[in-house]
Each structure stands twice: as structure tokens, then as C-alpha cells.
mmCIF file of C-alpha atoms in Angstrom:
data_model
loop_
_atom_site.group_PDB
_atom_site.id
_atom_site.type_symbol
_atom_site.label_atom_id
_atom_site.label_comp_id
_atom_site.label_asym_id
_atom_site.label_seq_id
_atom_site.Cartn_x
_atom_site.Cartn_y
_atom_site.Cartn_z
ATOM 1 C CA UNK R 164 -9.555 21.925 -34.174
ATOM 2 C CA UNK R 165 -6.980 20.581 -31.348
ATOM 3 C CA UNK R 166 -3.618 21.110 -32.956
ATOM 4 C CA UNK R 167 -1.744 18.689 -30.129
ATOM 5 C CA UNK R 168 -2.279 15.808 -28.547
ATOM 6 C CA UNK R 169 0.134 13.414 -26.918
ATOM 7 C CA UNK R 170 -0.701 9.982 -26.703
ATOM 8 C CA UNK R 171 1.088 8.589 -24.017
ATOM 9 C CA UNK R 172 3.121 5.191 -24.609
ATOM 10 C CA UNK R 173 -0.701 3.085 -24.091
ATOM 11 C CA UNK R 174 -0.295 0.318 -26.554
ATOM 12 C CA UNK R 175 -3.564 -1.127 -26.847
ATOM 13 C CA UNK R 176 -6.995 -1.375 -28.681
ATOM 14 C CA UNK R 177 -8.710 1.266 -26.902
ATOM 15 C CA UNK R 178 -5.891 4.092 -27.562
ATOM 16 C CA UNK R 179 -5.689 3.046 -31.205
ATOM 17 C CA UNK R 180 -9.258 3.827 -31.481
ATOM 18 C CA UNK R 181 -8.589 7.114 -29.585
ATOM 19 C CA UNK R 182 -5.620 8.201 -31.690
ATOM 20 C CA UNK R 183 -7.718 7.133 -35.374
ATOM 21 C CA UNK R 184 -10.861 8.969 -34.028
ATOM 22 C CA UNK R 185 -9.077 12.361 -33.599
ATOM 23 C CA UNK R 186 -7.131 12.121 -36.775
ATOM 24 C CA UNK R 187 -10.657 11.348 -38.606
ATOM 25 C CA UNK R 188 -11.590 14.790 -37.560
ATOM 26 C CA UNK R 189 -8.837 16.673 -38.480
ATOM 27 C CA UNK R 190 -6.760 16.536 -35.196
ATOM 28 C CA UNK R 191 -3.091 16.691 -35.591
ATOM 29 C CA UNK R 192 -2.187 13.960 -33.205
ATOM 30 C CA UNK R 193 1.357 13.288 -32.357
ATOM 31 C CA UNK R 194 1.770 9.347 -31.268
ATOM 32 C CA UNK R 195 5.549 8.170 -30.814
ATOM 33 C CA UNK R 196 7.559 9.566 -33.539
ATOM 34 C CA UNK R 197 5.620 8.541 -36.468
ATOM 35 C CA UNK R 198 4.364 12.009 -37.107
ATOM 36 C CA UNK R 199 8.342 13.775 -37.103
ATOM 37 C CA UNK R 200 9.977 13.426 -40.411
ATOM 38 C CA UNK R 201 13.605 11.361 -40.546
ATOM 39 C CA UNK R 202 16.533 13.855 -39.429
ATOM 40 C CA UNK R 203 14.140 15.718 -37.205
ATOM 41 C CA UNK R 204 15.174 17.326 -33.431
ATOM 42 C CA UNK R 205 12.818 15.091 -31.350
ATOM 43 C CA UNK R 206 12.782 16.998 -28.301
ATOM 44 C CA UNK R 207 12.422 20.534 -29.822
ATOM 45 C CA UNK R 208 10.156 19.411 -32.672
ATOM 46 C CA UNK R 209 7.390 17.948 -30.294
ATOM 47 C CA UNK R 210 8.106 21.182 -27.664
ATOM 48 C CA UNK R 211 7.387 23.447 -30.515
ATOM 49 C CA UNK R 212 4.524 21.932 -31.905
ATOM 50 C CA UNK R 213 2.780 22.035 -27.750
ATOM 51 C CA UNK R 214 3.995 25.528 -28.278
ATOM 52 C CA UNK R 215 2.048 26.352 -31.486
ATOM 53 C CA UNK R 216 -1.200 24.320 -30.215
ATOM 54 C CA UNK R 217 -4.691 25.514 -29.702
ATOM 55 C CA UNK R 218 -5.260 23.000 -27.388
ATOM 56 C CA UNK R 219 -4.188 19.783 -25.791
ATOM 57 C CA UNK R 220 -4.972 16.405 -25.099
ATOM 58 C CA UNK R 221 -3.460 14.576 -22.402
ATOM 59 C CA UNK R 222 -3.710 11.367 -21.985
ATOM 60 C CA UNK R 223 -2.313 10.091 -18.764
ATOM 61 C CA UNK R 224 -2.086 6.006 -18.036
ATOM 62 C CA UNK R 225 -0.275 4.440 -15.032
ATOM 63 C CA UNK R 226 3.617 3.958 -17.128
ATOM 64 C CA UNK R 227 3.526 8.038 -18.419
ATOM 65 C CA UNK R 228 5.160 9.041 -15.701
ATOM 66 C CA UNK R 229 8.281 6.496 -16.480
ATOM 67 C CA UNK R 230 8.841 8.794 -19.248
ATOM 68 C CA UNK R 231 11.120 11.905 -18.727
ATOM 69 C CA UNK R 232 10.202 12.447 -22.674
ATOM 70 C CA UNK R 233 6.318 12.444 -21.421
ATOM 71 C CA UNK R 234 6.901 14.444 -18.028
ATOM 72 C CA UNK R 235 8.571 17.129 -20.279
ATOM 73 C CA UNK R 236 5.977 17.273 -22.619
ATOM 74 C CA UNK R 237 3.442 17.780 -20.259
ATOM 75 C CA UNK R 238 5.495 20.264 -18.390
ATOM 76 C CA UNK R 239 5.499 22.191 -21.791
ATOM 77 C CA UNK R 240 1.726 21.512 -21.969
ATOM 78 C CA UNK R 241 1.287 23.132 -18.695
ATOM 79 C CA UNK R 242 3.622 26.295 -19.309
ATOM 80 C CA UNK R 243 1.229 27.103 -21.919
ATOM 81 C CA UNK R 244 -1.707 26.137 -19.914
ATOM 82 C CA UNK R 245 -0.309 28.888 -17.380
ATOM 83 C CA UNK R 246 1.325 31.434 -18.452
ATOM 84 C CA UNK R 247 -1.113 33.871 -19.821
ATOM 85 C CA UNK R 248 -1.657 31.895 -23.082
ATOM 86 C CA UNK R 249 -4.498 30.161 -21.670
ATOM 87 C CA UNK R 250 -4.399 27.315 -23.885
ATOM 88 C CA UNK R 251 -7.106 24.885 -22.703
ATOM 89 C CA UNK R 252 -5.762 21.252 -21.867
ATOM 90 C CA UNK R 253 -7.859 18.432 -21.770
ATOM 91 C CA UNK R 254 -6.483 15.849 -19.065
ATOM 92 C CA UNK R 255 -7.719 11.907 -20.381
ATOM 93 C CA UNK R 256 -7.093 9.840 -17.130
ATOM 94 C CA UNK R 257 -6.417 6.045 -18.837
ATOM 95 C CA UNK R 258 -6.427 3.077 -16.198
ATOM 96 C CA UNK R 259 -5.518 5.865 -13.552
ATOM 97 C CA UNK R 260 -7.020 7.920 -10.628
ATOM 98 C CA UNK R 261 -7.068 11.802 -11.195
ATOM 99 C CA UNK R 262 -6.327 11.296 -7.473
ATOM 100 C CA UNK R 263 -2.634 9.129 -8.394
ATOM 101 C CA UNK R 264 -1.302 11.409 -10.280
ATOM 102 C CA UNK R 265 -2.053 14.780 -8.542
ATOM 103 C CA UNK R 266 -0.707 12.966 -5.352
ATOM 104 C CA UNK R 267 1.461 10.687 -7.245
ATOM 105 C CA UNK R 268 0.884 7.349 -5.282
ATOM 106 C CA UNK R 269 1.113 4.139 -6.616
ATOM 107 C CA UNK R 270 3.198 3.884 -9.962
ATOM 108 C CA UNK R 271 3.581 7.427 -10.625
ATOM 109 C CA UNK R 272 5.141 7.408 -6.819
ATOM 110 C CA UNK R 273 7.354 4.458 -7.996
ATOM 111 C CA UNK R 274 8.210 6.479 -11.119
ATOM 112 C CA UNK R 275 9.173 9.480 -9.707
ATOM 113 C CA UNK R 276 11.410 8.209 -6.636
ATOM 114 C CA UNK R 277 13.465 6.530 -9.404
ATOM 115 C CA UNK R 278 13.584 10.103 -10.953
ATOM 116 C CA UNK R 279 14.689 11.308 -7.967
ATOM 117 C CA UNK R 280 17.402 8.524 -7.294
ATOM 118 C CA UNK R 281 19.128 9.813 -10.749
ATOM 119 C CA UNK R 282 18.369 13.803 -11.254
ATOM 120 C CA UNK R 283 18.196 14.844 -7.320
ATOM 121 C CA UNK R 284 14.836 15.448 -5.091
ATOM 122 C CA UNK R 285 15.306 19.112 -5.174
ATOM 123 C CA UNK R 286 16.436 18.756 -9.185
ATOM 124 C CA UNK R 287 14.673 21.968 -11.151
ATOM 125 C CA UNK R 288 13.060 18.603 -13.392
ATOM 126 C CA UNK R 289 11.752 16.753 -10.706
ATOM 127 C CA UNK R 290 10.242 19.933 -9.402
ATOM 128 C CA UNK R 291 8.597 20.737 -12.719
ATOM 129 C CA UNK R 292 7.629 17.303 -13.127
ATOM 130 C CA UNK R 293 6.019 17.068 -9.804
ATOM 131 C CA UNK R 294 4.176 20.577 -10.108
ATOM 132 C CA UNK R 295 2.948 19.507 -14.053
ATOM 133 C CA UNK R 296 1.419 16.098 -12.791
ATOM 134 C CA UNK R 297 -0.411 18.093 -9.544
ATOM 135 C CA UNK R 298 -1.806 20.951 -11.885
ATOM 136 C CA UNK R 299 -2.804 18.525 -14.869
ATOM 137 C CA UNK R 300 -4.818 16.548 -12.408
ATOM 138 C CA UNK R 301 -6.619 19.368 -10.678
ATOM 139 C CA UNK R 302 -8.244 20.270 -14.224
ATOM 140 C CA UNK R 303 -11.475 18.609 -15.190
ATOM 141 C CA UNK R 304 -11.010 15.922 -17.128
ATOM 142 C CA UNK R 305 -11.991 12.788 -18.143
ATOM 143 C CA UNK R 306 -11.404 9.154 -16.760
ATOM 144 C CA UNK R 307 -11.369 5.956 -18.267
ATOM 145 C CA UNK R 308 -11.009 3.080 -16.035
ATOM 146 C CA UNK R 309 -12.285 0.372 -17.719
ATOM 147 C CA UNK R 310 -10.101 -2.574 -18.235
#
């Protein structure tokens, strides 16, 4: 049983089949903030539940790096991935190239120069950020380019 999984802001047919599939089996699956109850702490709610996780899902699409939110969660997702917990992560490349985000061209290099406009190129985030996306895409994982 995988106790987290972030879907990441993909609005479409193909990750509401994703996101129903894994529920059907049991999966906690956190998608937006329809799983936190009203007068929750977003932030620390979703960090803690990465933090209690068996395992996790990430799904990665061409926007997720727009998303401080998402490029926090995964640098939670990769803290536990690293740090002696061993927590397997499974990295779901959506409509992207491993190869993108570990080198961070196209969007996610778009993305994360506006990042670094507002928070500072040598900002602790933007070096988290930056480290998360490389290690996430150096894991075997699975990608899903069809359109």
C-alpha cells in the first residue's frame, strides 16, 4: 500500500483515471486539497503526510515545476527518499522528458529562472528545488508521453 502520492496540477482525462485507479486499490492519494479537511495547515498537513508515507508517487508534467507548493513537496519527497529512511519514490514522467527535468530545459528552465528572478539564484529554495528535480529524474521511472 503507497500511503502518498501527489498528483501534480494535470487536469485531464488520463490523470483522472490515474488518481481513481490508485484510490480503487486502497492508495491514499492526495490531489489538490480535496483530501485536507476545512481549517487544515496546508503546507504542514501535506509535508507530514510525505513524512509518514511508505512510498511515493510522483507525477511530474511540464507546469509542476510552476509550483513552489509542488517543488516543496517533492523536495520533502526526496528528503525522505535520502536520508536513511529509504522510502522508495516512484517518478511518473507525464508529457515530459526524464531528460527536462533532471536538466531542467524547456518549461521547467522557464519555471525556474522566474523562481530565481523572485527568491535569488543562490536562494537555499531554489537550490533544493534544483537538486529535488535532478535526483527525482535520475530514479527509474516511468514515462508517459502520449498526447
Amino acid at each position: 500500500m503507497i500511503d502518498h502520492s501527489r498528483i501534480m496540477q494535470q487536469k485531464d482525462e488520463k490523470e483522472y483515471h490515474l488518481y481513481h485507479a490508485l484510490c480503487k486499490r486502497g492508495i491514499t492519494t492526495f490531489r489538490d486539497d480535496e483530501n485536507l479537511r476545512v481549517g487544515d495547515r496546508i503546507r504542514y498537513t501535506l509535508l507530514e503526510a510525505i513524512e509518514r508515507s511508505r512510498m511515493s508517487i510522483a507525477v511530474l508534467c511540464k507546469d509542476c515545476a510552476s509550483s513552489t507548493w509542488c517543488l516543496d513537496e517533492l523536495v520533502q519527497i526526496m528528503k525522505c527518499w535520502n536520508n536513511g529512511k529509504n522510502r522508495p519514490v516512484l517518478p511518473i514522467f507525464y508529457q515530459v522528458e526524464p531528460s527536462d527535468v533532471r536538466r531542467q530545459r524547456n518549461q521547467y528552465e522557464k519555471d525556474m529562472m522566474k523562481h530565481e528572478d523572485r527568491y535569488g539564484k543562490d536562494s537555499h529554495d531554489i537550490k533544493a528545488w534544483r537538486s529535488a528535480l535532478r535526483e527525482v529524474a535520475n530514479l527509474s521511472g516511468v514515462t508517459c508521453t502520449v498526447k
